[in-house]
Amino acid sequence: MTRLSVNVNKVALLRNTRNLNLPSVLRAAALCVEAGAHGITVHPRPDQRHIRPADVDELSEMLSVEFNIEGNPFSPPAGSYPGFMPIVRRVKPTQCTLVPDAPGQVTSDHGWNLRGDTRKLKDIIKELRDMNIRVSLFMDPVCEQIHQAAELGTNRVELYTEPYARAFNLGQVEASLAEYARAAQCAQEAGLGVNAGHDLSLKNLGKFVEIPGILEVSIGHALIAEALEMGLAATVKAYLKILAAH
Ligand code: PXP
């Protein structure tokens, strides 16, 4: 069964609008885990608009399930943000998903372009793996790029699924699904595990996990929005039901 990692960024985003620790990121994560989520994901960014370094520390202490920290390994310190890699080195999560997002970017909107000089990224992947942290690279569904990712020594790739979600909404899902299925197969043939994420929702997830062998989906924005109507525990259970059916 594909595993569900719930991204709790949007809980932190709401919390940060006041100084009341409401809603609590820890409580939300605990509710997700109680409801059966296999993991929790956070994406600390230099502008600290949602998850802050202290959240990462507190979640790490609390969680007994998989903890996935995603972000740009080259994001430098900024104010009280110590930089991405110092956070990861301190916390040593189960998985680190490396994302090429610029500081202040609204959300991740493309995978790595590995055509240029990748020596620094390769060193970071090695450092993470030496700490026993599983490494996943956020990638577009492009086989040539995925082969490059394998050469850098990553354990997994996370396929960037926003184009799939858009195609789903436009009624063009089959062509997009075929493209992602090919990319997943390329990754699997190169010995990589396959995760997926971005704009997945209760509506479009079932179709996506028809692709064989997707190991994990990380889902935040839609899940938190759906939880406003359905409640957090019920929403997580609804996702798990979809995943269990495949
Ligand atoms: N994967 C990565 C690398 C992301 O940056 C995000 C957004 O933080 C997600 C998955 C989850 O996307 P969404 O919030 O659209 O579910």
PDB file of C-alpha atoms and ligand atoms in Angstrom:
ATOM      1  CA  MET A   1       0.000   0.000   0.000  1.00  0.00           C
ATOM      2  CA  THR A   2       1.200   3.512  -0.798  1.00  0.00           C
ATOM      3  CA  ARG A   3       2.030   5.324   2.427  1.00  0.00           C
ATOM      4  CA  LEU A   4       0.524   8.676   3.366  1.00  0.00           C
ATOM      5  CA  SER A   5       2.720  11.424   4.783  1.00  0.00           C
ATOM      6  CA  VAL A   6       0.680  14.438   5.846  1.00  0.00           C
ATOM      7  CA  ASN A   7       2.283  17.815   5.228  1.00  0.00           C
ATOM      8  CA  VAL A   8       1.347  20.093   8.159  1.00  0.00           C
ATOM      9  CA  ASN A   9       2.719  23.366   6.699  1.00  0.00           C
ATOM     10  CA  LYS A  10      -0.739  24.861   6.310  1.00  0.00           C
ATOM     11  CA  VAL A  11      -1.556  24.271   9.978  1.00  0.00           C
ATOM     12  CA  ALA A  12       1.537  26.318  10.840  1.00  0.00           C
ATOM     13  CA  LEU A  13       0.559  28.996   8.328  1.00  0.00           C
ATOM     14  CA  LEU A  14      -2.757  29.547  10.138  1.00  0.00           C
ATOM     15  CA  ARG A  15      -1.101  29.316  13.570  1.00  0.00           C
ATOM     16  CA  ASN A  16       1.404  32.015  12.605  1.00  0.00           C
ATOM     17  CA  THR A  17      -1.287  34.639  12.031  1.00  0.00           C
ATOM     18  CA  ARG A  18      -1.633  35.057  15.819  1.00  0.00           C
ATOM     19  CA  ASN A  19       0.506  34.475  18.863  1.00  0.00           C
ATOM     20  CA  LEU A  20      -1.718  31.842  20.507  1.00  0.00           C
ATOM     21  CA  ASN A  21      -0.269  28.522  19.291  1.00  0.00           C
ATOM     22  CA  LEU A  22      -3.682  27.884  17.736  1.00  0.00           C
ATOM     23  CA  PRO A  23      -4.085  25.607  15.851  1.00  0.00           C
ATOM     24  CA  SER A  24      -1.254  23.549  17.308  1.00  0.00           C
ATOM     25  CA  VAL A  25       1.012  21.890  14.751  1.00  0.00           C
ATOM     26  CA  LEU A  26       1.903  19.146  17.231  1.00  0.00           C
ATOM     27  CA  ARG A  27      -1.754  18.408  17.996  1.00  0.00           C
ATOM     28  CA  ALA A  28      -2.605  18.296  14.291  1.00  0.00           C
ATOM     29  CA  ALA A  29       0.275  15.926  13.602  1.00  0.00           C
ATOM     30  CA  ALA A  30      -0.758  13.733  16.539  1.00  0.00           C
ATOM     31  CA  LEU A  31      -4.346  13.566  15.231  1.00  0.00           C
ATOM     32  CA  CYS A  32      -3.097  12.549  11.769  1.00  0.00           C
ATOM     33  CA  VAL A  33      -0.940   9.803  13.243  1.00  0.00           C
ATOM     34  CA  GLU A  34      -3.771   8.578  15.502  1.00  0.00           C
ATOM     35  CA  ALA A  35      -5.986   8.404  12.400  1.00  0.00           C
ATOM     36  CA  GLY A  36      -3.415   6.150  10.733  1.00  0.00           C
ATOM     37  CA  ALA A  37      -1.150   8.472   8.693  1.00  0.00           C
ATOM     38  CA  HIS A  38       2.182   6.760   8.091  1.00  0.00           C
ATOM     39  CA  GLY A  39       4.250   9.904   8.287  1.00  0.00           C
ATOM     40  CA  ILE A  40       4.433  13.649   8.769  1.00  0.00           C
ATOM     41  CA  THR A  41       6.080  16.081   6.352  1.00  0.00           C
ATOM     42  CA  VAL A  42       7.294  19.639   6.931  1.00  0.00           C
ATOM     43  CA  HIS A  43       8.902  22.171   4.626  1.00  0.00           C
ATOM     44  CA  PRO A  44      10.791  24.788   6.666  1.00  0.00           C
ATOM     45  CA  ARG A  45      11.480  27.818   4.466  1.00  0.00           C
ATOM     46  CA  PRO A  46      13.851  30.745   5.001  1.00  0.00           C
ATOM     47  CA  ASP A  47      10.959  33.205   5.434  1.00  0.00           C
ATOM     48  CA  GLN A  48       9.458  30.963   8.193  1.00  0.00           C
ATOM     49  CA  ARG A  49       5.970  31.756   6.966  1.00  0.00           C
ATOM     50  CA  HIS A  50       4.731  28.359   8.041  1.00  0.00           C
ATOM     51  CA  ILE A  51       6.910  25.686   9.670  1.00  0.00           C
ATOM     52  CA  ARG A  52       9.590  27.179  11.953  1.00  0.00           C
ATOM     53  CA  PRO A  53      12.792  25.469  13.091  1.00  0.00           C
ATOM     54  CA  ALA A  54      11.302  24.973  16.609  1.00  0.00           C
ATOM     55  CA  ASP A  55       8.348  23.072  15.064  1.00  0.00           C
ATOM     56  CA  VAL A  56      10.783  20.722  13.376  1.00  0.00           C
ATOM     57  CA  ASP A  57      12.551  20.029  16.682  1.00  0.00           C
ATOM     58  CA  GLU A  58       9.309  19.480  18.593  1.00  0.00           C
ATOM     59  CA  LEU A  59       7.806  17.214  15.928  1.00  0.00           C
ATOM     60  CA  SER A  60      10.990  15.209  15.785  1.00  0.00           C
ATOM     61  CA  GLU A  61      10.856  14.614  19.536  1.00  0.00           C
ATOM     62  CA  MET A  62       7.179  13.674  19.469  1.00  0.00           C
ATOM     63  CA  LEU A  63       6.883  11.497  16.375  1.00  0.00           C
ATOM     64  CA  SER A  64       7.307   7.762  16.291  1.00  0.00           C
ATOM     65  CA  VAL A  65       6.260   7.546  12.624  1.00  0.00           C
ATOM     66  CA  GLU A  66       8.301   8.547   9.589  1.00  0.00           C
ATOM     67  CA  PHE A  67       9.381  12.192   9.585  1.00  0.00           C
ATOM     68  CA  ASN A  68      10.047  13.758   6.180  1.00  0.00           C
ATOM     69  CA  ILE A  69      11.728  17.160   5.972  1.00  0.00           C
ATOM     70  CA  GLU A  70      11.664  18.776   2.556  1.00  0.00           C
ATOM     71  CA  GLY A  71      13.419  21.871   1.309  1.00  0.00           C
ATOM     72  CA  ASN A  72      16.299  23.379  -0.582  1.00  0.00           C
ATOM     73  CA  PRO A  73      19.627  22.150   0.838  1.00  0.00           C
ATOM     74  CA  PHE A  74      21.317  25.299  -0.471  1.00  0.00           C
ATOM     75  CA  SER A  75      19.032  27.721   1.378  1.00  0.00           C
ATOM     76  CA  PRO A  76      21.388  29.754   3.568  1.00  0.00           C
ATOM     77  CA  PRO A  77      20.784  31.111   7.090  1.00  0.00           C
ATOM     78  CA  ALA A  78      18.422  34.101   7.233  1.00  0.00           C
ATOM     79  CA  GLY A  79      17.686  35.855  10.552  1.00  0.00           C
ATOM     80  CA  SER A  80      16.638  33.170  13.029  1.00  0.00           C
ATOM     81  CA  TYR A  81      16.449  30.559  10.222  1.00  0.00           C
ATOM     82  CA  PRO A  82      19.670  28.554  10.512  1.00  0.00           C
ATOM     83  CA  GLY A  83      19.629  27.228   6.914  1.00  0.00           C
ATOM     84  CA  PHE A  84      18.126  23.968   5.723  1.00  0.00           C
ATOM     85  CA  MET A  85      21.050  21.620   6.244  1.00  0.00           C
ATOM     86  CA  PRO A  86      21.750  22.673   9.871  1.00  0.00           C
ATOM     87  CA  ILE A  87      18.110  21.818  10.689  1.00  0.00           C
ATOM     88  CA  VAL A  88      18.408  18.427   9.001  1.00  0.00           C
ATOM     89  CA  ARG A  89      21.764  17.642  10.630  1.00  0.00           C
ATOM     90  CA  ARG A  90      20.301  18.416  14.060  1.00  0.00           C
ATOM     91  CA  VAL A  91      17.071  16.460  13.647  1.00  0.00           C
ATOM     92  CA  LYS A  92      18.163  13.551  11.458  1.00  0.00           C
ATOM     93  CA  PRO A  93      14.710  12.785  10.010  1.00  0.00           C
ATOM     94  CA  THR A  94      13.753   9.481   8.426  1.00  0.00           C
ATOM     95  CA  GLN A  95      13.668  11.052   4.986  1.00  0.00           C
ATOM     96  CA  CYS A  96      14.900  14.260   3.462  1.00  0.00           C
ATOM     97  CA  THR A  97      13.247  15.428   0.236  1.00  0.00           C
ATOM     98  CA  LEU A  98      15.490  17.885  -1.568  1.00  0.00           C
ATOM     99  CA  VAL A  99      13.600  20.551  -3.495  1.00  0.00           C
ATOM    100  CA  PRO A 100      15.015  23.281  -5.773  1.00  0.00           C
ATOM    101  CA  ASP A 101      12.721  26.050  -4.536  1.00  0.00           C
ATOM    102  CA  ALA A 102      13.848  29.668  -4.351  1.00  0.00           C
ATOM    103  CA  PRO A 103      13.591  31.592  -1.045  1.00  0.00           C
ATOM    104  CA  GLY A 104      10.132  33.135  -0.715  1.00  0.00           C
ATOM    105  CA  GLN A 105       8.652  30.976  -3.477  1.00  0.00           C
ATOM    106  CA  VAL A 106       4.878  30.475  -2.991  1.00  0.00           C
ATOM    107  CA  THR A 107       5.252  26.712  -3.359  1.00  0.00           C
ATOM    108  CA  SER A 108       7.562  24.214  -5.056  1.00  0.00           C
ATOM    109  CA  ASP A 109       6.778  24.362  -8.755  1.00  0.00           C
ATOM    110  CA  HIS A 110       9.415  22.279 -10.545  1.00  0.00           C
ATOM    111  CA  GLY A 111      11.823  19.428 -10.021  1.00  0.00           C
ATOM    112  CA  TRP A 112      15.632  19.530 -10.140  1.00  0.00           C
ATOM    113  CA  ASN A 113      17.355  20.267 -13.408  1.00  0.00           C
ATOM    114  CA  LEU A 114      20.364  17.942 -13.190  1.00  0.00           C
ATOM    115  CA  ARG A 115      21.919  18.882 -16.532  1.00  0.00           C
ATOM    116  CA  GLY A 116      24.410  21.352 -15.054  1.00  0.00           C
ATOM    117  CA  ASP A 117      27.048  21.012 -12.361  1.00  0.00           C
ATOM    118  CA  THR A 118      25.656  18.623  -9.746  1.00  0.00           C
ATOM    119  CA  ARG A 119      28.752  18.045  -7.622  1.00  0.00           C
ATOM    120  CA  LYS A 120      27.436  19.998  -4.608  1.00  0.00           C
ATOM    121  CA  LEU A 121      24.117  18.161  -4.701  1.00  0.00           C
ATOM    122  CA  LYS A 122      25.922  14.830  -4.938  1.00  0.00           C
ATOM    123  CA  ASP A 123      27.982  15.712  -1.832  1.00  0.00           C
ATOM    124  CA  ILE A 124      24.829  16.614   0.072  1.00  0.00           C
ATOM    125  CA  ILE A 125      23.144  13.340  -0.907  1.00  0.00           C
ATOM    126  CA  LYS A 126      26.205  11.446   0.325  1.00  0.00           C
ATOM    127  CA  GLU A 127      26.274  13.377   3.593  1.00  0.00           C
ATOM    128  CA  LEU A 128      22.596  12.618   4.216  1.00  0.00           C
ATOM    129  CA  ARG A 129      22.958   8.954   3.372  1.00  0.00           C
ATOM    130  CA  ASP A 130      25.992   8.700   5.652  1.00  0.00           C
ATOM    131  CA  MET A 131      23.686   9.937   8.446  1.00  0.00           C
ATOM    132  CA  ASN A 132      21.248   7.118   7.555  1.00  0.00           C
ATOM    133  CA  ILE A 133      18.714   9.596   6.230  1.00  0.00           C
ATOM    134  CA  ARG A 134      16.786   8.379   3.189  1.00  0.00           C
ATOM    135  CA  VAL A 135      17.132  10.881   0.346  1.00  0.00           C
ATOM    136  CA  SER A 136      14.458  11.746  -2.177  1.00  0.00           C
ATOM    137  CA  LEU A 137      14.887  14.268  -5.014  1.00  0.00           C
ATOM    138  CA  PHE A 138      11.871  16.277  -6.186  1.00  0.00           C
ATOM    139  CA  MET A 139      11.695  15.660  -9.941  1.00  0.00           C
ATOM    140  CA  ASP A 140       9.592  16.355 -12.991  1.00  0.00           C
ATOM    141  CA  PRO A 141       8.411  13.176 -14.758  1.00  0.00           C
ATOM    142  CA  VAL A 142      11.308  13.167 -17.227  1.00  0.00           C
ATOM    143  CA  CYS A 143      13.231   9.899 -17.641  1.00  0.00           C
ATOM    144  CA  GLU A 144      16.528  11.481 -18.678  1.00  0.00           C
ATOM    145  CA  GLN A 145      16.525  13.616 -15.523  1.00  0.00           C
ATOM    146  CA  ILE A 146      15.511  10.680 -13.357  1.00  0.00           C
ATOM    147  CA  HIS A 147      18.480   8.686 -14.673  1.00  0.00           C
ATOM    148  CA  GLN A 148      20.723  11.603 -13.636  1.00  0.00           C
ATOM    149  CA  ALA A 149      19.120  11.508 -10.187  1.00  0.00           C
ATOM    150  CA  ALA A 150      20.017   7.819  -9.877  1.00  0.00           C
ATOM    151  CA  GLU A 151      23.625   8.618 -10.754  1.00  0.00           C
ATOM    152  CA  LEU A 152      23.786  11.143  -7.916  1.00  0.00           C
ATOM    153  CA  GLY A 153      23.064   8.364  -5.414  1.00  0.00           C
ATOM    154  CA  THR A 154      19.562   9.299  -4.241  1.00  0.00           C
ATOM    155  CA  ASN A 155      17.364   6.569  -2.752  1.00  0.00           C
ATOM    156  CA  ARG A 156      14.109   7.867  -4.171  1.00  0.00           C
ATOM    157  CA  VAL A 157      12.563  10.498  -6.363  1.00  0.00           C
ATOM    158  CA  GLU A 158       9.395  12.404  -5.547  1.00  0.00           C
ATOM    159  CA  LEU A 159       7.441  13.069  -8.737  1.00  0.00           C
ATOM    160  CA  TYR A 160       6.067  16.621  -8.885  1.00  0.00           C
ATOM    161  CA  THR A 161       2.373  16.020  -9.494  1.00  0.00           C
ATOM    162  CA  GLU A 162       0.951  19.516 -10.012  1.00  0.00           C
ATOM    163  CA  PRO A 163       0.792  19.007 -13.837  1.00  0.00           C
ATOM    164  CA  TYR A 164      -1.072  15.732 -13.224  1.00  0.00           C
ATOM    165  CA  ALA A 165      -3.571  17.532 -10.958  1.00  0.00           C
ATOM    166  CA  ARG A 166      -4.076  20.219 -13.586  1.00  0.00           C
ATOM    167  CA  ALA A 167      -4.627  17.611 -16.321  1.00  0.00           C
ATOM    168  CA  PHE A 168      -7.110  15.842 -14.038  1.00  0.00           C
ATOM    169  CA  ASN A 169      -9.118  19.056 -13.671  1.00  0.00           C
ATOM    170  CA  LEU A 170      -9.060  19.587 -17.442  1.00  0.00           C
ATOM    171  CA  GLY A 171     -10.369  16.078 -18.124  1.00  0.00           C
ATOM    172  CA  GLN A 172      -7.042  15.058 -19.715  1.00  0.00           C
ATOM    173  CA  VAL A 173      -5.997  12.610 -17.067  1.00  0.00           C
ATOM    174  CA  GLU A 174      -5.101   9.549 -19.166  1.00  0.00           C
ATOM    175  CA  ALA A 175      -2.264  11.177 -21.149  1.00  0.00           C
ATOM    176  CA  SER A 176      -0.805  12.691 -17.986  1.00  0.00           C
ATOM    177  CA  LEU A 177      -1.110   9.439 -16.076  1.00  0.00           C
ATOM    178  CA  ALA A 178       0.754   7.619 -18.869  1.00  0.00           C
ATOM    179  CA  GLU A 179       3.578  10.181 -18.656  1.00  0.00           C
ATOM    180  CA  TYR A 180       3.881   9.702 -14.876  1.00  0.00           C
ATOM    181  CA  ALA A 181       3.660   5.907 -15.193  1.00  0.00           C
ATOM    182  CA  ARG A 182       6.589   5.985 -17.640  1.00  0.00           C
ATOM    183  CA  ALA A 183       8.591   8.194 -15.285  1.00  0.00           C
ATOM    184  CA  ALA A 184       7.849   5.914 -12.332  1.00  0.00           C
ATOM    185  CA  GLN A 185       8.949   2.909 -14.382  1.00  0.00           C
ATOM    186  CA  CYS A 186      12.191   4.661 -15.380  1.00  0.00           C
ATOM    187  CA  ALA A 187      12.905   5.364 -11.723  1.00  0.00           C
ATOM    188  CA  GLN A 188      12.098   1.823 -10.638  1.00  0.00           C
ATOM    189  CA  GLU A 189      14.274   0.347 -13.404  1.00  0.00           C
ATOM    190  CA  ALA A 190      17.100   2.618 -12.229  1.00  0.00           C
ATOM    191  CA  GLY A 191      16.699   1.130  -8.729  1.00  0.00           C
ATOM    192  CA  LEU A 192      14.966   4.144  -7.206  1.00  0.00           C
ATOM    193  CA  GLY A 193      11.896   4.242  -4.996  1.00  0.00           C
ATOM    194  CA  VAL A 194       9.102   6.531  -6.148  1.00  0.00           C
ATOM    195  CA  ASN A 195       7.218   9.060  -4.029  1.00  0.00           C
ATOM    196  CA  ALA A 196       4.802  11.676  -5.330  1.00  0.00           C
ATOM    197  CA  GLY A 197       3.339  14.953  -4.212  1.00  0.00           C
ATOM    198  CA  HIS A 198       1.831  18.313  -4.954  1.00  0.00           C
ATOM    199  CA  ASP A 199      -1.830  19.166  -5.420  1.00  0.00           C
ATOM    200  CA  LEU A 200      -2.929  15.604  -4.785  1.00  0.00           C
ATOM    201  CA  SER A 201      -6.409  15.504  -3.275  1.00  0.00           C
ATOM    202  CA  LEU A 202      -9.268  13.172  -2.355  1.00  0.00           C
ATOM    203  CA  LYS A 203     -10.559  13.767  -5.885  1.00  0.00           C
ATOM    204  CA  ASN A 204      -7.456  12.935  -7.928  1.00  0.00           C
ATOM    205  CA  LEU A 205      -5.427  10.571  -5.720  1.00  0.00           C
ATOM    206  CA  GLY A 206      -7.224   7.320  -6.569  1.00  0.00           C
ATOM    207  CA  LYS A 207      -6.423   7.641 -10.259  1.00  0.00           C
ATOM    208  CA  PHE A 208      -2.786   8.526  -9.581  1.00  0.00           C
ATOM    209  CA  VAL A 209      -2.093   5.491  -7.438  1.00  0.00           C
ATOM    210  CA  GLU A 210      -3.186   3.236 -10.280  1.00  0.00           C
ATOM    211  CA  ILE A 211       0.496   3.684 -11.200  1.00  0.00           C
ATOM    212  CA  PRO A 212       2.206   0.597  -9.756  1.00  0.00           C
ATOM    213  CA  GLY A 213       4.698   0.874  -6.929  1.00  0.00           C
ATOM    214  CA  ILE A 214       4.239   4.449  -5.664  1.00  0.00           C
ATOM    215  CA  LEU A 215       5.777   4.159  -2.204  1.00  0.00           C
ATOM    216  CA  GLU A 216       4.590   7.373  -0.579  1.00  0.00           C
ATOM    217  CA  VAL A 217       2.461  10.423  -1.260  1.00  0.00           C
ATOM    218  CA  SER A 218       2.928  13.619   0.706  1.00  0.00           C
ATOM    219  CA  ILE A 219      -0.184  15.745   0.821  1.00  0.00           C
ATOM    220  CA  GLY A 220      -0.815  19.067   2.521  1.00  0.00           C
ATOM    221  CA  HIS A 221      -2.847  21.831   0.963  1.00  0.00           C
ATOM    222  CA  ALA A 222      -5.898  19.888  -0.225  1.00  0.00           C
ATOM    223  CA  LEU A 223      -5.941  17.621   2.829  1.00  0.00           C
ATOM    224  CA  ILE A 224      -6.039  20.541   5.255  1.00  0.00           C
ATOM    225  CA  ALA A 225      -8.694  22.284   3.139  1.00  0.00           C
ATOM    226  CA  GLU A 226     -10.815  19.118   3.029  1.00  0.00           C
ATOM    227  CA  ALA A 227     -10.352  18.746   6.792  1.00  0.00           C
ATOM    228  CA  LEU A 228     -12.137  22.072   7.308  1.00  0.00           C
ATOM    229  CA  GLU A 229     -15.272  20.340   6.095  1.00  0.00           C
ATOM    230  CA  MET A 230     -14.715  16.771   7.186  1.00  0.00           C
ATOM    231  CA  GLY A 231     -12.464  17.021  10.252  1.00  0.00           C
ATOM    232  CA  LEU A 232      -8.797  16.059  10.262  1.00  0.00           C
ATOM    233  CA  ALA A 233      -9.105  12.448  11.430  1.00  0.00           C
ATOM    234  CA  ALA A 234     -11.956  11.657   9.005  1.00  0.00           C
ATOM    235  CA  THR A 235     -10.021  13.223   6.122  1.00  0.00           C
ATOM    236  CA  VAL A 236      -6.876  11.225   6.848  1.00  0.00           C
ATOM    237  CA  LYS A 237      -8.994   8.070   7.035  1.00  0.00           C
ATOM    238  CA  ALA A 238     -10.612   8.924   3.679  1.00  0.00           C
ATOM    239  CA  TYR A 239      -7.138   9.178   2.091  1.00  0.00           C
ATOM    240  CA  LEU A 240      -6.071   5.898   3.657  1.00  0.00           C
ATOM    241  CA  LYS A 241      -9.184   4.207   2.290  1.00  0.00           C
ATOM    242  CA  ILE A 242      -8.274   5.346  -1.235  1.00  0.00           C
ATOM    243  CA  LEU A 243      -4.697   4.101  -0.822  1.00  0.00           C
ATOM    244  CA  ALA A 244      -5.821   0.779   0.656  1.00  0.00           C
ATOM    245  CA  ALA A 245      -8.050   0.152  -2.375  1.00  0.00           C
ATOM    246  CA  HIS A 246      -5.027  -0.015  -4.707  1.00  0.00           C
TER     247      HIS A 246
HETATM  248  N1  PXP B   1       6.074  17.777  -2.051  1.00  0.00           N
HETATM  249  C1  PXP B   1       6.825  18.897  -2.014  1.00  0.00           C
HETATM  250  C2  PXP B   1       8.268  18.793  -2.369  1.00  0.00           C
HETATM  251  C3  PXP B   1       6.276  20.132  -1.638  1.00  0.00           C
HETATM  252  O1  PXP B   1       7.038  21.227  -1.613  1.00  0.00           O
HETATM  253  C4  PXP B   1       4.914  20.177  -1.255  1.00  0.00           C
HETATM  254  C5  PXP B   1       4.332  21.474  -0.794  1.00  0.00           C
HETATM  255  O2  PXP B   1       4.979  21.877   0.379  1.00  0.00           O
HETATM  256  C6  PXP B   1       4.181  18.987  -1.304  1.00  0.00           C
HETATM  257  C7  PXP B   1       4.779  17.816  -1.724  1.00  0.00           C
HETATM  258  C8  PXP B   1       2.741  18.933  -0.900  1.00  0.00           C
HETATM  259  O3  PXP B   1       1.983  19.655  -1.814  1.00  0.00           O
HETATM  260  P1  PXP B   1       0.485  20.031  -1.470  1.00  0.00           P
HETATM  261  O4  PXP B   1       0.532  20.991  -0.319  1.00  0.00           O
HETATM  262  O5  PXP B   1      -0.020  20.653  -2.741  1.00  0.00           O
HETATM  263  O6  PXP B   1      -0.221  18.759  -1.120  1.00  0.00           O
END
